[in-house]
Structures are given as structure tokens and as C-alpha cells.
Amino acid sequence: KGDGRGTFRFFAPEMDRRLQERQRLVQDLRSALARGELVLHYQPYVSAETGAVSGCEALLRWQHPERGMISPADFIPVAEQSGLIIPIGAWVLEEACREAVRWPAEQRVSVNISPVQFRNRELPRTILTALTRAGLSSSRLEIEVTETVLIDDVEAALDTLRQIRALGVRVALDDFGTGYSSLSYLRSFPFDKVKIDRSFVQELPTRRDNQVIVQAIRDMARGLGMSVTAEGVETCEQADRLRQSGCEELQGYLYSRPKPAGDLEFRYSLAPKLAVQTRAG
Ligand code: C2E
Ligand code: MG
Ligand code: MG
Ligand code: MG
């Protein structure tokens, strides 16, 4: 008994500190939206054949007054646990649609949707509201979801996906290959596009098995009528391999890092001068 208490006393202050820290982050996040501290950066994805930009992915950034730029990996989980992801996600959709109406008509905007948002029954309506307010054609919006949205309630997930696609909005499966999923998921759900996870792309030139996996994903996706985008492309060699495997679209630092909307370009060279290396050196 004495031991248990001792352990408890030892850990309590640390846990207390973390809990307080987290609560402060939730408080800050609650006011962040109203204070205009949340901004969207955009990262283009380009046609593997021509280098023309086919669209840009909106990526959320938090410019915290004291802590500086906080990455989504650090605050999206907090937003999900606190429920704040619902209003924040609605803002992201509206903001991204408002931005995209200014782009050339052949370019889409892609918006990441968290599993918590996806399970919210209002999502299709929220999407429609964002499109209507911005005056953006639904065919120019694409949402990105990960496999985790599919696992717990397959029927509900299918229903939501169908409602969203009925609006004319495209749906992409993000980070493909990292989750539980598998090929059977692809067959059962109506995705327009599959994004091959960065982890496969990164090791492409050094690991032959990755080339095989990429090829298999691409062949299967094509068989099911879906297009394939590779994320995290950093080198020309990776881009070449992906092009050879038949990936339609490429995205990554090789072409562009995520940037404020004002800094976007509309076309990228097919053989960019090793952008990543240049920056480092
Ligand atoms: P994601 O949707 O898979 O986005 C790709 C991430 O990889 C982005 O990180 C992007 O900056 C990074 N990336 C792109 N190209 C390269 C590359 O060539 N090399 C490397 N090393 N990284 C690259 P970011 O912006 O930090 O976002 C991380 C994740 O946070 C996103 O992963 C997405 O799941 C989530 N996220 C971002 N914005 C939102 C949002 O508005 N709503 C929701 N629910 N989630 C978001
Ligand atoms: Mg994404
Ligand atoms: Mg991704
Ligand atoms: Mg990813």
C-alpha cells in the first residue's frame, strides 16, 4: 500500500503539469480561430506527365503569439479531443473554398478531414455551405480522409462518403498503405483518388520492394477507376520511378513546400533543380 502511494505522489505533479499544459493549449486554441491565428498554407500537386498544377492541398498552420508556428501534428489531436476540430474544420473548408475560387478553373483544392469531423453527421451540410458561400463549383473541391475513418462503422462511413460524392465533391484516400487497410477497402469504398504514403516514396530508389508495392497500388487503383497521387516526393529520382509506375500526380518538396496562397506558382518544371538539396546548401 505504501508503495502505491509513494508512486502516486511521485507521478502526480508531473501529470498535473501536463494536464494544465494541455488545458491551456485547448484554451488558446479556442481563441485562436477568433483571433485569426489559424492560417492555411497550400501545397501543389502536379501532373506527372506535364508538371502542370492540378490542384493544391490546404494545410493548417497555427501562428501562436508566444510559441510561434505550431505544427498540425501537435494541435490537431488536441482539437480532436476537445471537439474544437468541428468549428476549426468548418473554417478550413470555407477558407480553402474562398481561396480556390481565385485559381485557374482547372485547379482543385484538397482539404484534410479528421475522423472526428467525418463521424459528425453534419459534415455533408458543412461542405455544401462552404461551397455555396464561396461560390466554388463542387467539382473543384476534394476531401482527403485516412483509412481510420472507415474502420469502426463501415455502413455509416459509406453513407457519408456517398452523400459527399453526391454533392459532386471528390474523395481521396490519404496516407494509403500505412493503416490497417488493404486492398479490400479500396474495392468497397468509392474513392476517386489514392494518395500513396510518403514512407513508400521516400525509400523508393533504395528498396526494390517499395517499387513493387507502388506499382501494385497503382495497378489496382487503375483497375478500380481511381487515380494515384504520390506524396512526399523529394528527389528527381523518386519522381522518375513514380512516373514509370504510372502515378498520375506527384506532390512533395521537390515541387513546392506548403506556402501561403500568395506565393503559389501555377506550373513546375518536370525536372526541377534539386530543390531540397539547394535549400540545404
Ligand atoms: P497529410 O495530409 O498527409 O499532409 C502531408 C504532410 O507532409 C504535410 O505536413 C506536408 O507539409 C508534409 N510534406 C509534404 N511534402 C513533403 C515532402 O516532400 N517531404 C516531407 N518530409 N514532408 C512533406 P503538415 O502540414 O505538417 O501536416 C501534417 C498532417 O496534419 C497532415 O498530413 C494532415 O493529416 C494533418 N492536417 C494538416 N492540415 C489539416 C487540416 O486542415 N485539417 C485536418 N483535420 N488535418 C490536417
Ligand atoms: Mg493530406
Ligand atoms: Mg497525406
Ligand atoms: Mg502523410
mmCIF file of C-alpha atoms and ligand atoms in Angstrom:
data_model
loop_
_atom_site.group_PDB
_atom_site.id
_atom_site.type_symbol
_atom_site.label_atom_id
_atom_site.label_comp_id
_atom_site.label_asym_id
_atom_site.label_seq_id
_atom_site.Cartn_x
_atom_site.Cartn_y
_atom_site.Cartn_z
ATOM 1 C CA LYS A 1 0.000 0.000 0.000
ATOM 2 C CA GLY A 2 2.797 2.336 0.996
ATOM 3 C CA ASP A 3 4.481 1.686 -2.346
ATOM 4 C CA GLY A 4 1.387 2.548 -4.318
ATOM 5 C CA ARG A 5 1.010 5.832 -2.516
ATOM 6 C CA GLY A 6 4.637 6.687 -2.985
ATOM 7 C CA THR A 7 4.355 6.045 -6.699
ATOM 8 C CA PHE A 8 1.229 8.134 -6.886
ATOM 9 C CA ARG A 9 2.878 11.049 -5.086
ATOM 10 C CA PHE A 10 5.871 10.806 -7.338
ATOM 11 C CA PHE A 11 3.893 10.986 -10.574
ATOM 12 C CA ALA A 12 1.111 13.346 -9.547
ATOM 13 C CA PRO A 13 2.893 16.685 -10.017
ATOM 14 C CA GLU A 14 4.159 15.669 -13.451
ATOM 15 C CA MET A 15 0.693 14.564 -14.570
ATOM 16 C CA ASP A 16 -0.785 17.685 -13.104
ATOM 17 C CA ARG A 17 1.629 19.849 -15.042
ATOM 18 C CA ARG A 18 0.849 18.069 -18.298
ATOM 19 C CA LEU A 19 -2.873 18.325 -17.739
ATOM 20 C CA GLN A 20 -2.582 22.051 -17.082
ATOM 21 C CA GLU A 21 -0.415 22.471 -20.145
ATOM 22 C CA ARG A 22 -2.970 20.672 -22.258
ATOM 23 C CA GLN A 23 -5.840 22.701 -20.833
ATOM 24 C CA ARG A 24 -4.014 25.895 -21.642
ATOM 25 C CA LEU A 25 -3.484 24.689 -25.190
ATOM 26 C CA VAL A 26 -7.229 23.998 -25.503
ATOM 27 C CA GLN A 27 -7.993 27.500 -24.180
ATOM 28 C CA ASP A 28 -5.530 29.055 -26.594
ATOM 29 C CA LEU A 29 -6.907 27.039 -29.485
ATOM 30 C CA ARG A 30 -10.446 28.116 -28.635
ATOM 31 C CA SER A 31 -9.486 31.763 -29.077
ATOM 32 C CA ALA A 32 -7.056 31.120 -31.954
ATOM 33 C CA LEU A 33 -9.824 30.995 -34.546
ATOM 34 C CA ALA A 34 -11.399 34.249 -33.382
ATOM 35 C CA ARG A 35 -8.011 35.970 -33.216
ATOM 36 C CA GLY A 36 -7.070 34.951 -36.719
ATOM 37 C CA GLU A 37 -4.059 32.891 -35.608
ATOM 38 C CA LEU A 38 -5.006 29.951 -37.809
ATOM 39 C CA VAL A 39 -3.846 30.168 -41.400
ATOM 40 C CA LEU A 40 -3.825 27.850 -44.369
ATOM 41 C CA HIS A 41 -0.771 27.092 -46.410
ATOM 42 C CA TYR A 42 -1.105 25.345 -49.755
ATOM 43 C CA GLN A 43 0.991 22.635 -51.341
ATOM 44 C CA PRO A 44 0.521 21.945 -55.062
ATOM 45 C CA TYR A 45 0.257 18.532 -56.662
ATOM 46 C CA VAL A 46 1.327 18.353 -60.272
ATOM 47 C CA SER A 47 0.592 16.218 -63.283
ATOM 48 C CA ALA A 48 3.372 13.634 -63.544
ATOM 49 C CA GLU A 49 3.260 13.996 -67.336
ATOM 50 C CA THR A 50 3.297 17.767 -67.806
ATOM 51 C CA GLY A 51 4.211 19.390 -64.486
ATOM 52 C CA ALA A 52 1.036 21.472 -64.618
ATOM 53 C CA VAL A 53 -0.545 22.073 -61.234
ATOM 54 C CA SER A 54 -3.784 20.098 -60.967
ATOM 55 C CA GLY A 55 -4.574 21.360 -57.504
ATOM 56 C CA CYS A 56 -3.312 22.334 -54.064
ATOM 57 C CA GLU A 57 -3.743 20.761 -50.662
ATOM 58 C CA ALA A 58 -4.696 23.089 -47.821
ATOM 59 C CA LEU A 59 -2.530 22.517 -44.732
ATOM 60 C CA LEU A 60 -3.415 24.180 -41.457
ATOM 61 C CA ARG A 61 -0.900 26.267 -39.502
ATOM 62 C CA TRP A 62 -1.220 27.849 -36.074
ATOM 63 C CA GLN A 63 0.721 31.046 -35.535
ATOM 64 C CA HIS A 64 0.747 31.080 -31.737
ATOM 65 C CA PRO A 65 1.533 34.531 -30.259
ATOM 66 C CA GLU A 66 4.100 33.101 -27.785
ATOM 67 C CA ARG A 67 5.059 29.678 -29.083
ATOM 68 C CA GLY A 68 5.437 30.577 -32.724
ATOM 69 C CA MET A 69 4.326 28.266 -35.524
ATOM 70 C CA ILE A 70 2.766 25.083 -34.148
ATOM 71 C CA SER A 71 2.549 22.096 -36.463
ATOM 72 C CA PRO A 72 -0.779 20.363 -37.088
ATOM 73 C CA ALA A 73 0.674 17.110 -35.742
ATOM 74 C CA ASP A 74 0.821 18.868 -32.355
ATOM 75 C CA PHE A 75 -2.526 20.655 -32.229
ATOM 76 C CA ILE A 76 -4.908 18.590 -34.395
ATOM 77 C CA PRO A 77 -5.048 15.832 -31.717
ATOM 78 C CA VAL A 78 -5.892 18.490 -29.107
ATOM 79 C CA ALA A 79 -8.552 19.907 -31.412
ATOM 80 C CA GLU A 80 -9.998 16.427 -31.918
ATOM 81 C CA GLN A 81 -10.105 15.532 -28.226
ATOM 82 C CA SER A 82 -11.704 18.853 -27.280
ATOM 83 C CA GLY A 83 -14.253 18.859 -30.098
ATOM 84 C CA LEU A 84 -12.780 22.109 -31.448
ATOM 85 C CA ILE A 85 -11.968 20.310 -34.683
ATOM 86 C CA ILE A 86 -15.627 20.762 -35.705
ATOM 87 C CA PRO A 87 -15.629 24.607 -35.859
ATOM 88 C CA ILE A 88 -11.980 24.669 -36.962
ATOM 89 C CA GLY A 89 -12.655 22.125 -39.711
ATOM 90 C CA ALA A 90 -15.660 24.132 -40.925
ATOM 91 C CA TRP A 91 -13.453 27.233 -41.078
ATOM 92 C CA VAL A 92 -10.769 25.357 -43.035
ATOM 93 C CA LEU A 93 -13.360 24.225 -45.594
ATOM 94 C CA GLU A 94 -14.739 27.743 -46.059
ATOM 95 C CA GLU A 95 -11.351 29.408 -46.193
ATOM 96 C CA ALA A 96 -9.972 26.878 -48.691
ATOM 97 C CA CYS A 97 -13.015 27.241 -50.967
ATOM 98 C CA ARG A 98 -12.806 31.042 -50.815
ATOM 99 C CA GLU A 99 -9.160 30.868 -51.816
ATOM 100 C CA ALA A 100 -9.693 28.369 -54.631
ATOM 101 C CA VAL A 101 -12.261 30.492 -56.497
ATOM 102 C CA ARG A 102 -9.346 32.745 -57.458
ATOM 103 C CA TRP A 103 -7.316 29.937 -59.021
ATOM 104 C CA PRO A 104 -7.451 28.768 -62.634
ATOM 105 C CA ALA A 105 -10.617 26.753 -63.163
ATOM 106 C CA GLU A 106 -8.754 23.502 -63.843
ATOM 107 C CA GLN A 107 -7.195 23.517 -60.361
ATOM 108 C CA ARG A 108 -8.784 21.802 -57.391
ATOM 109 C CA VAL A 109 -8.375 22.400 -53.687
ATOM 110 C CA SER A 110 -7.917 19.461 -51.306
ATOM 111 C CA VAL A 111 -8.954 19.650 -47.671
ATOM 112 C CA ASN A 112 -7.969 17.171 -44.953
ATOM 113 C CA ILE A 113 -10.880 15.888 -42.893
ATOM 114 C CA SER A 114 -10.227 14.392 -39.456
ATOM 115 C CA PRO A 115 -12.005 11.163 -38.445
ATOM 116 C CA VAL A 116 -13.836 13.154 -35.751
ATOM 117 C CA GLN A 117 -15.230 15.533 -38.386
ATOM 118 C CA PHE A 118 -16.055 12.646 -40.637
ATOM 119 C CA ARG A 119 -18.178 10.941 -37.984
ATOM 120 C CA ASN A 120 -20.135 14.178 -37.448
ATOM 121 C CA ARG A 121 -23.457 13.826 -39.252
ATOM 122 C CA GLU A 122 -23.364 17.476 -40.290
ATOM 123 C CA LEU A 123 -20.278 17.109 -42.476
ATOM 124 C CA PRO A 124 -22.050 16.918 -45.869
ATOM 125 C CA ARG A 125 -24.058 20.020 -44.976
ATOM 126 C CA THR A 126 -20.933 21.837 -43.753
ATOM 127 C CA ILE A 127 -19.240 21.064 -47.072
ATOM 128 C CA LEU A 128 -22.227 22.302 -49.059
ATOM 129 C CA THR A 129 -22.353 25.514 -47.004
ATOM 130 C CA ALA A 130 -18.652 26.184 -47.636
ATOM 131 C CA LEU A 131 -19.065 25.669 -51.392
ATOM 132 C CA THR A 132 -22.165 27.832 -51.592
ATOM 133 C CA ARG A 133 -20.739 30.717 -49.556
ATOM 134 C CA ALA A 134 -17.554 30.747 -51.607
ATOM 135 C CA GLY A 135 -19.305 30.195 -54.920
ATOM 136 C CA LEU A 136 -16.953 27.324 -55.757
ATOM 137 C CA SER A 137 -18.036 24.566 -58.099
ATOM 138 C CA SER A 138 -18.239 21.288 -56.163
ATOM 139 C CA SER A 139 -16.095 19.503 -58.748
ATOM 140 C CA ARG A 140 -13.144 21.668 -57.691
ATOM 141 C CA LEU A 141 -13.226 20.502 -54.079
ATOM 142 C CA GLU A 142 -11.615 17.290 -52.947
ATOM 143 C CA ILE A 143 -11.552 15.994 -49.402
ATOM 144 C CA GLU A 144 -8.803 13.763 -48.028
ATOM 145 C CA VAL A 145 -9.599 11.109 -45.451
ATOM 146 C CA THR A 146 -7.450 8.374 -43.936
ATOM 147 C CA GLU A 147 -8.317 4.732 -43.516
ATOM 148 C CA THR A 148 -9.165 5.270 -39.840
ATOM 149 C CA VAL A 149 -12.479 6.883 -40.823
ATOM 150 C CA LEU A 150 -13.566 3.589 -42.299
ATOM 151 C CA ILE A 151 -12.854 1.111 -39.571
ATOM 152 C CA ASP A 152 -15.397 1.392 -36.799
ATOM 153 C CA ASP A 153 -18.721 1.875 -38.539
ATOM 154 C CA VAL A 154 -18.477 0.775 -42.129
ATOM 155 C CA GLU A 155 -22.122 1.464 -43.005
ATOM 156 C CA ALA A 156 -22.081 4.994 -41.584
ATOM 157 C CA ALA A 157 -18.779 5.737 -43.336
ATOM 158 C CA LEU A 158 -20.151 4.516 -46.652
ATOM 159 C CA ASP A 159 -23.280 6.598 -46.209
ATOM 160 C CA THR A 160 -21.253 9.763 -45.519
ATOM 161 C CA LEU A 161 -18.949 9.092 -48.459
ATOM 162 C CA ARG A 162 -21.924 8.662 -50.776
ATOM 163 C CA GLN A 163 -23.546 11.868 -49.561
ATOM 164 C CA ILE A 164 -20.344 13.813 -50.135
ATOM 165 C CA ARG A 165 -19.832 12.364 -53.593
ATOM 166 C CA ALA A 166 -23.466 13.068 -54.433
ATOM 167 C CA LEU A 167 -22.605 16.759 -53.982
ATOM 168 C CA GLY A 168 -20.054 16.354 -56.757
ATOM 169 C CA VAL A 169 -17.101 16.584 -54.361
ATOM 170 C CA ARG A 170 -14.175 14.226 -54.898
ATOM 171 C CA VAL A 171 -12.822 12.000 -52.147
ATOM 172 C CA ALA A 172 -9.188 10.929 -51.793
ATOM 173 C CA LEU A 173 -7.799 8.232 -49.516
ATOM 174 C CA ASP A 174 -4.789 9.825 -47.798
ATOM 175 C CA ASP A 175 -1.628 8.118 -46.498
ATOM 176 C CA PHE A 176 -2.533 4.874 -48.216
ATOM 177 C CA GLY A 177 -0.562 1.860 -47.091
ATOM 178 C CA THR A 178 0.103 2.941 -43.508
ATOM 179 C CA GLY A 179 -3.133 1.908 -41.801
ATOM 180 C CA TYR A 180 -4.966 -1.338 -41.392
ATOM 181 C CA SER A 181 -6.354 -1.291 -44.718
ATOM 182 C CA SER A 182 -5.930 -3.038 -47.533
ATOM 183 C CA LEU A 183 -6.942 -3.795 -50.870
ATOM 184 C CA SER A 184 -10.414 -4.899 -49.894
ATOM 185 C CA TYR A 185 -11.094 -1.413 -48.532
ATOM 186 C CA LEU A 186 -10.319 0.109 -51.848
ATOM 187 C CA ARG A 187 -12.813 -2.131 -53.560
ATOM 188 C CA SER A 188 -15.619 -1.428 -51.087
ATOM 189 C CA PHE A 189 -15.389 2.351 -50.864
ATOM 190 C CA PRO A 190 -15.987 4.854 -53.635
ATOM 191 C CA PHE A 191 -12.763 6.858 -53.686
ATOM 192 C CA ASP A 192 -11.720 8.992 -56.630
ATOM 193 C CA LYS A 193 -8.061 9.010 -55.731
ATOM 194 C CA VAL A 194 -5.495 7.209 -53.638
ATOM 195 C CA LYS A 195 -2.513 9.030 -52.146
ATOM 196 C CA ILE A 196 0.457 6.742 -51.652
ATOM 197 C CA ASP A 197 2.045 7.455 -48.300
ATOM 198 C CA ARG A 198 5.343 9.271 -48.120
ATOM 199 C CA SER A 199 7.028 6.329 -46.383
ATOM 200 C CA PHE A 200 6.904 4.262 -49.596
ATOM 201 C CA VAL A 201 8.054 7.154 -51.741
ATOM 202 C CA GLN A 202 10.969 8.058 -49.505
ATOM 203 C CA GLU A 203 12.743 4.718 -49.848
ATOM 204 C CA LEU A 204 11.906 4.165 -53.488
ATOM 205 C CA PRO A 205 15.355 4.227 -55.027
ATOM 206 C CA THR A 206 16.987 2.124 -52.311
ATOM 207 C CA ARG A 207 14.338 -0.519 -51.742
ATOM 208 C CA ARG A 208 13.152 -2.567 -54.656
ATOM 209 C CA ASP A 209 10.170 -3.918 -52.727
ATOM 210 C CA ASN A 210 8.753 -0.391 -52.479
ATOM 211 C CA GLN A 211 8.810 -0.084 -56.231
ATOM 212 C CA VAL A 212 6.795 -3.303 -56.374
ATOM 213 C CA ILE A 213 4.299 -2.004 -53.808
ATOM 214 C CA VAL A 214 3.869 1.324 -55.589
ATOM 215 C CA GLN A 215 3.317 -0.462 -58.876
ATOM 216 C CA ALA A 216 0.760 -2.796 -57.285
ATOM 217 C CA ILE A 217 -1.172 0.064 -55.665
ATOM 218 C CA ARG A 218 -1.226 1.968 -58.905
ATOM 219 C CA ASP A 219 -2.368 -1.026 -60.999
ATOM 220 C CA MET A 220 -5.091 -1.912 -58.560
ATOM 221 C CA ALA A 221 -6.305 1.670 -58.263
ATOM 222 C CA ARG A 222 -6.479 1.990 -62.014
ATOM 223 C CA GLY A 223 -8.432 -1.260 -62.217
ATOM 224 C CA LEU A 224 -10.944 0.244 -59.785
ATOM 225 C CA GLY A 225 -11.154 3.529 -61.702
ATOM 226 C CA MET A 226 -9.185 5.596 -59.180
ATOM 227 C CA SER A 227 -6.246 7.873 -59.864
ATOM 228 C CA VAL A 228 -2.989 7.755 -57.911
ATOM 229 C CA THR A 229 -1.023 10.594 -56.345
ATOM 230 C CA ALA A 230 2.317 10.105 -54.620
ATOM 231 C CA GLU A 231 3.044 12.341 -51.626
ATOM 232 C CA GLY A 232 6.416 13.299 -50.174
ATOM 233 C CA VAL A 233 8.343 13.374 -53.459
ATOM 234 C CA GLU A 234 11.700 14.959 -52.687
ATOM 235 C CA THR A 235 14.066 13.891 -55.470
ATOM 236 C CA CYS A 236 14.060 13.682 -59.251
ATOM 237 C CA GLU A 237 14.890 10.006 -58.993
ATOM 238 C CA GLN A 238 11.767 9.340 -56.951
ATOM 239 C CA ALA A 239 9.704 11.347 -59.425
ATOM 240 C CA ASP A 240 11.092 9.307 -62.320
ATOM 241 C CA ARG A 241 10.281 5.993 -60.655
ATOM 242 C CA LEU A 242 6.778 7.135 -59.792
ATOM 243 C CA ARG A 243 6.202 8.340 -63.335
ATOM 244 C CA GLN A 244 7.412 4.981 -64.650
ATOM 245 C CA SER A 245 4.958 3.226 -62.323
ATOM 246 C CA GLY A 246 2.131 5.257 -63.847
ATOM 247 C CA CYS A 247 1.291 7.598 -60.949
ATOM 248 C CA GLU A 248 -0.810 10.440 -62.353
ATOM 249 C CA GLU A 249 0.071 13.146 -59.848
ATOM 250 C CA LEU A 250 3.126 13.986 -57.762
ATOM 251 C CA GLN A 251 3.376 16.138 -54.638
ATOM 252 C CA GLY A 252 6.314 16.976 -52.425
ATOM 253 C CA TYR A 253 9.133 19.332 -51.546
ATOM 254 C CA LEU A 254 10.729 18.659 -54.942
ATOM 255 C CA TYR A 255 7.995 20.819 -56.461
ATOM 256 C CA SER A 256 6.993 23.007 -53.573
ATOM 257 C CA ARG A 257 6.744 23.172 -49.830
ATOM 258 C CA PRO A 258 3.389 24.260 -48.431
ATOM 259 C CA LYS A 259 3.220 28.064 -48.876
ATOM 260 C CA PRO A 260 0.907 30.985 -48.216
ATOM 261 C CA ALA A 261 -1.632 31.340 -51.041
ATOM 262 C CA GLY A 262 0.061 34.464 -52.392
ATOM 263 C CA ASP A 263 3.317 32.619 -53.118
ATOM 264 C CA LEU A 264 1.879 29.800 -55.236
ATOM 265 C CA GLU A 265 3.061 29.133 -58.767
ATOM 266 C CA PHE A 266 0.960 27.574 -61.486
ATOM 267 C CA ARG A 267 3.433 25.325 -63.205
ATOM 268 C CA TYR A 268 6.543 23.440 -62.176
ATOM 269 C CA SER A 269 9.394 22.164 -64.223
ATOM 270 C CA LEU A 270 9.259 18.427 -64.847
ATOM 271 C CA ALA A 271 12.902 18.140 -63.859
ATOM 272 C CA PRO A 272 13.259 20.734 -61.131
ATOM 273 C CA LYS A 273 16.730 21.651 -59.981
ATOM 274 C CA LEU A 274 17.016 19.544 -56.845
ATOM 275 C CA ALA A 275 15.031 21.967 -54.723
ATOM 276 C CA VAL A 276 15.597 20.185 -51.433
ATOM 277 C CA GLN A 277 19.351 19.992 -51.805
ATOM 278 C CA THR A 278 19.605 23.597 -52.973
ATOM 279 C CA ARG A 279 17.811 24.824 -49.892
ATOM 280 C CA ALA A 280 20.004 22.820 -47.581
ATOM 281 C CA GLY A 281 23.187 24.005 -49.252
HETATM 282 P P1 C2E B 1 -1.054 14.910 -44.734
HETATM 283 O O1 C2E B 1 -2.430 15.304 -45.138
HETATM 284 O O2 C2E B 1 -0.601 13.552 -45.121
HETATM 285 O O3 C2E B 1 -0.109 16.035 -45.316
HETATM 286 C C1 C2E B 1 1.199 15.811 -45.789
HETATM 287 C C2 C2E B 1 2.228 16.293 -44.799
HETATM 288 O O4 C2E B 1 3.536 16.004 -45.323
HETATM 289 C C3 C2E B 1 2.213 17.793 -44.543
HETATM 290 O O5 C2E B 1 2.660 18.020 -43.208
HETATM 291 C C4 C2E B 1 3.245 18.299 -45.539
HETATM 292 O O6 C2E B 1 3.809 19.537 -45.190
HETATM 293 C C5 C2E B 1 4.271 17.193 -45.468
HETATM 294 N N1 C2E B 1 5.032 17.066 -46.717
HETATM 295 C C6 C2E B 1 4.649 17.372 -47.977
HETATM 296 N N2 C2E B 1 5.612 17.112 -48.872
HETATM 297 C C7 C2E B 1 6.662 16.605 -48.177
HETATM 298 C C8 C2E B 1 7.974 16.142 -48.559
HETATM 299 O O7 C2E B 1 8.371 16.139 -49.711
HETATM 300 N N3 C2E B 1 8.773 15.694 -47.543
HETATM 301 C C9 C2E B 1 8.374 15.683 -46.243
HETATM 302 N N4 C2E B 1 9.224 15.237 -45.317
HETATM 303 N N5 C2E B 1 7.142 16.112 -45.856
HETATM 304 C C10 C2E B 1 6.291 16.567 -46.806
HETATM 305 P P2 C2E B 1 1.877 19.012 -42.243
HETATM 306 O O8 C2E B 1 1.462 20.242 -42.979
HETATM 307 O O9 C2E B 1 2.712 19.159 -41.016
HETATM 308 O O10 C2E B 1 0.565 18.220 -41.882
HETATM 309 C C11 C2E B 1 0.616 17.014 -41.173
HETATM 310 C C12 C2E B 1 -0.740 16.365 -41.103
HETATM 311 O O11 C2E B 1 -1.653 17.163 -40.345
HETATM 312 C C13 C2E B 1 -1.405 16.189 -42.474
HETATM 313 O O12 C2E B 1 -0.887 15.041 -43.116
HETATM 314 C C14 C2E B 1 -2.853 16.057 -42.068
HETATM 315 O O13 C2E B 1 -3.136 14.740 -41.673
HETATM 316 C C15 C2E B 1 -2.948 16.959 -40.847
HETATM 317 N N6 C2E B 1 -3.568 18.240 -41.239
HETATM 318 C C16 C2E B 1 -2.995 19.315 -41.820
HETATM 319 N N7 C2E B 1 -3.906 20.288 -42.049
HETATM 320 C C17 C2E B 1 -5.104 19.796 -41.612
HETATM 321 C C18 C2E B 1 -6.446 20.311 -41.574
HETATM 322 O O14 C2E B 1 -6.774 21.414 -42.041
HETATM 323 N N8 C2E B 1 -7.399 19.503 -41.018
HETATM 324 C C19 C2E B 1 -7.102 18.258 -40.532
HETATM 325 N N9 C2E B 1 -8.096 17.532 -39.992
HETATM 326 N N10 C2E B 1 -5.870 17.741 -40.563
HETATM 327 C C20 C2E B 1 -4.866 18.490 -41.099
HETATM 328 MG MG MG B 2 -3.486 15.127 -46.806
HETATM 329 MG MG MG B 3 -1.027 12.555 -46.829
HETATM 330 MG MG MG B 4 1.069 11.557 -44.917
#
